[in-house]
Amino acid sequence: MMQLLRELPPVHELQKSNRFTSLVEKLSIPDSQVTKIIQAEIDYLREELLAGNVPIEKPNKLTFTEYIWNNTEEKVLKFKQDRLIRVINGTGTVLHTNLGRARLSEEAITHVVSVASNYSNLEYKISEGKRGSRHDILEELLTEVTGAEAAMVVNNNAAAVYLVLRALAKDKEVIVSRGQLVEIGGSFRVSSIMSESDAELVEVGTTNKTHLYDYQNAISEKTAMILKVHTSNFKTIGFTETVATEELVELKRKNSHLIFYEDLGSGSLYDFRNEGIGEEPVVRGVIESGVDLVSFSGDKLLGGPQAGIIVGKKEYIEKLKSHQLARVLRVDKMTFAGLEKTLRSYLSSQDLVEQLPTVRDIIKTDQQIYEQANDFCVQLKKYSELYHLQVLADTSQVGGGTMPGVKLPTYIVTINHKNISTPELARILRTGTPAIVTRIKEDKIIIDFRTVTKKEMPELIESFISLSGMDD
Ligand SMILES: *Cc1c(COP(=O)(O)O)cnc(C)c1O
């Protein structure tokens, strides 16, 4: 064993090799990075040898050196690859939190690029030639699309909830129905955000039922706020009762020291109910019913970039804007640019569905999806020896913790490869370029074409052809 250990090449020797310089130059990667990778390879071999394992055949200095170079080259190439990559979403889930939620419109992307690659008036009043505030940039557009008096944008909706509670209810009581103490996407819990913000949670009602008198009885001089949380990601069914927004508005009117804040979660600006999809209220309706403050995400049903949008009464929005935390939670110019064009799509209703991928994909008809699914199978017909394909009716989800229980009729293709196991095929698709994320059901790959764009179809088909092994 000691004999073999002596065969391991030292780092300084490998650094002098042509392969070292060519790696550094060809891939323009710092030599320190290459050295680090080489060192890790040598260390690995040493540990294996000490443990009595010989990881290569015919171990000697030459084969060890070759082994180290091969692994180093592979790792360097991997290091050079982008970490954030595009994915073809074959799951049919439109707002997939793991896959980045909403895709932006072309208009939004163009605006982001323009604003990001140039100077902008982010904090500058062009008309006066004076310093301005980024909080004012989108306020007019936001009040226009929601009907609210005032508006501001923070980093995400979780940040919006935190800012509202901290700035307006710190050291005071906030009444929340037990049926609305939700957890969203792992790390966001209403109760935890509340304690982080130093607002005191007053739980009322029970998990399934909360009555108006539960709220009434909980009000005291210490109460600052009634918080209604949209139960975005689950549905209570059966023996349930919640208090309507209108009733809470009435209750607040009778107790003028209270603020009524609704965390809407998704915050739709498009009325999907008109298409027979879900029961998601539109922001304008909530504002019109008399709620003081409403917050919602930019990248859920709205279909824009990650952001938390707060709209409502001017006196409260002004307080939020001037709070220290507004600086901590402020968003970047790229977000404003993406959000601006997203909001503008809502102002021109005839372009709306064409422009916004999120809205378009949610209301995409099963007939449109069937055509894509069928087209996929037709294009792969030549490879029917290798692929077993079947078009089936199924349902897709909206996702992103929105519209729970809503099942959108869709068409899927189930896929089996003759020589590749289903988990292996899923892995190959996932790790390919572009990465294709699918679902697996009953040992079949499933692609739901709701979330596959027409533009992605040729690439998707090409990926399957290239791994058929029959390509010429
Ligand atoms: C999604 C959601 C949040 C968190 O929003 P992010 O934009 O993801 O931070 C908060 N509250 C509700 C009700 C939600 O649905």
Coordinates of N, CA, C and O in Angstrom, one line a residue, residues 104-105 107-109 111-112 114-115 120-122 136-142 145 153 269 298 302-305 307 309 331-348 355-356:
L104 N -42.4 35.3 -17.4 CA -42.7 36.7 -17.8 C -43.2 36.8 -19.2 O -42.8 36.0 -20.1
S105 N -43.9 37.8 -19.5 CA -44.3 38.1 -20.9 C -43.1 38.6 -21.7 O -42.1 39.1 -21.1
E107 N -43.0 41.3 -23.4 CA -42.9 42.7 -23.2 C -42.2 43.0 -21.9 O -41.3 43.9 -21.8
A108 N -42.5 42.2 -20.8 CA -41.8 42.4 -19.6 C -40.3 42.1 -19.7 O -39.5 42.9 -19.2
I109 N -40.0 41.0 -20.4 CA -38.5 40.7 -20.5 C -37.8 41.8 -21.3 O -36.7 42.2 -20.9
H111 N -38.4 44.9 -21.4 CA -38.3 46.0 -20.6 C -37.2 45.8 -19.5 O -36.5 46.7 -19.2
V112 N -37.2 44.6 -18.9 CA -36.2 44.3 -17.9 C -34.8 44.4 -18.5 O -33.9 45.1 -17.9
S114 N -33.9 46.3 -21.1 CA -33.6 47.7 -21.4 C -33.2 48.4 -20.1 O -32.2 49.2 -20.1
V115 N -34.0 48.2 -19.0 CA -33.7 48.9 -17.8 C -32.4 48.4 -17.1 O -31.7 49.2 -16.6
S120 N -31.4 54.3 -15.4 CA -32.9 54.5 -15.5 C -33.2 55.6 -14.4 O -32.4 56.1 -13.7
N121 N -34.5 56.0 -14.4 CA -35.0 57.0 -13.5 C -35.5 56.3 -12.2 O -36.5 56.8 -11.6
L122 N -34.9 55.3 -11.8 CA -35.3 54.5 -10.6 C -35.6 55.4 -9.4 O -36.7 55.2 -8.7
D136 N -42.5 55.3 -5.7 CA -43.5 56.0 -6.4 C -43.6 55.5 -7.9 O -44.6 55.8 -8.6
I137 N -42.6 54.7 -8.3 CA -42.5 54.4 -9.7 C -43.8 53.7 -10.3 O -44.3 54.1 -11.3
L138 N -44.3 52.7 -9.6 CA -45.4 51.9 -10.1 C -46.7 52.2 -9.4 O -47.7 51.6 -9.6
E139 N -46.7 53.2 -8.5 CA -47.9 53.4 -7.7 C -49.1 53.7 -8.5 O -50.2 53.2 -8.3
E140 N -49.0 54.6 -9.5 CA -50.2 55.0 -10.3 C -50.7 53.8 -11.1 O -52.0 53.6 -11.1
L141 N -49.8 53.0 -11.6 CA -50.3 51.8 -12.4 C -51.0 50.8 -11.4 O -52.0 50.2 -11.8
L142 N -50.4 50.6 -10.3 CA -51.0 49.7 -9.3 C -52.4 50.1 -8.8 O -53.3 49.3 -8.7
V145 N -54.9 49.5 -11.7 CA -55.4 48.1 -11.9 C -56.1 47.5 -10.7 O -56.9 46.5 -10.9
V153 N -44.4 48.3 -3.4 CA -43.9 47.0 -3.8 C -42.7 46.6 -2.9 O -41.8 47.4 -2.7
L269 N -55.6 39.5 -10.7 CA -56.2 40.8 -11.4 C -57.1 40.4 -12.5 O -57.8 41.2 -13.1
G298 N -46.3 38.9 -6.6 CA -46.2 39.3 -8.0 C -46.1 38.1 -9.0 O -46.4 38.2 -10.1
L302 N -50.8 36.7 -10.8 CA -50.5 37.9 -11.5 C -49.6 37.7 -12.7 O -49.8 38.3 -13.7
G303 N -48.7 36.7 -12.6 CA -47.9 36.4 -13.8 C -46.7 37.3 -14.0 O -46.2 37.4 -15.1
G304 N -46.2 37.9 -12.9 CA -45.0 38.8 -13.1 C -43.8 38.3 -12.3 O -43.7 37.1 -12.0
P305 N -42.9 39.2 -12.0 CA -41.7 38.8 -11.3 C -42.0 38.6 -9.8 O -43.0 39.0 -9.3
A307 N -42.4 39.4 -6.3 CA -42.6 40.7 -5.6 C -43.8 40.6 -4.6 O -44.5 39.6 -4.7
I309 N -46.9 42.9 -3.3 CA -47.6 44.1 -3.6 C -48.5 44.5 -2.5 O -49.3 43.6 -2.1
V331 N -37.2 46.5 -3.6 CA -36.9 45.6 -4.8 C -36.0 46.3 -5.8 O -35.8 47.5 -5.8
D332 N -35.5 45.5 -6.7 CA -34.5 46.0 -7.7 C -35.2 46.5 -8.9 O -36.4 46.3 -9.2
K333 N -34.5 47.3 -9.7 CA -35.1 47.9 -10.9 C -35.6 46.9 -11.9 O -36.5 47.1 -12.6
M334 N -34.9 45.7 -11.9 CA -35.4 44.7 -12.8 C -36.8 44.2 -12.5 O -37.6 43.9 -13.3
T335 N -37.0 44.1 -11.2 CA -38.4 43.7 -10.7 C -39.4 44.8 -11.1 O -40.5 44.4 -11.6
F336 N -39.1 46.0 -10.9 CA -40.0 47.1 -11.3 C -40.3 47.0 -12.8 O -41.4 47.2 -13.2
A337 N -39.2 46.8 -13.5 CA -39.4 46.8 -15.0 C -40.3 45.6 -15.4 O -41.3 45.8 -16.2
G338 N -40.1 44.4 -14.9 CA -40.9 43.3 -15.2 C -42.3 43.5 -14.7 O -43.3 43.1 -15.4
L339 N -42.5 44.0 -13.6 CA -43.8 44.2 -13.0 C -44.6 45.3 -13.8 O -45.8 45.2 -14.0
E340 N -43.9 46.3 -14.2 CA -44.6 47.4 -14.9 C -45.3 46.9 -16.2 O -46.4 47.1 -16.4
K341 N -44.5 46.1 -17.0 CA -45.1 45.6 -18.2 C -46.2 44.6 -18.0 O -47.1 44.4 -18.7
T342 N -46.0 43.8 -16.9 CA -47.0 42.8 -16.5 C -48.3 43.5 -16.2 O -49.4 43.2 -16.7
L343 N -48.2 44.6 -15.4 CA -49.4 45.4 -15.1 C -50.1 46.0 -16.3 O -51.3 46.1 -16.4
R344 N -49.2 46.5 -17.2 CA -49.7 47.2 -18.4 C -50.6 46.2 -19.2 O -51.5 46.6 -19.9
S345 N -50.2 44.9 -19.2 CA -51.0 43.9 -20.0 C -52.4 43.9 -19.4 O -53.4 43.7 -20.2
Y346 N -52.6 44.1 -18.1 CA -53.9 44.1 -17.6 C -54.7 45.3 -18.0 O -56.0 45.3 -17.9
L347 N -54.0 46.4 -18.4 CA -54.7 47.6 -18.7 C -55.2 47.5 -20.2 O -56.1 48.3 -20.6
S348 N -54.6 46.6 -21.0 CA -55.1 46.5 -22.4 C -55.7 45.1 -22.5 O -55.0 44.2 -22.9
Q355 N -50.6 38.0 -24.1 CA -49.2 38.4 -23.6 C -48.8 37.6 -22.3 O -47.6 37.3 -22.2
L356 N -49.7 37.4 -21.4 CA -49.3 36.8 -20.1 C -49.3 35.3 -20.1 O -50.4 34.7 -20.1

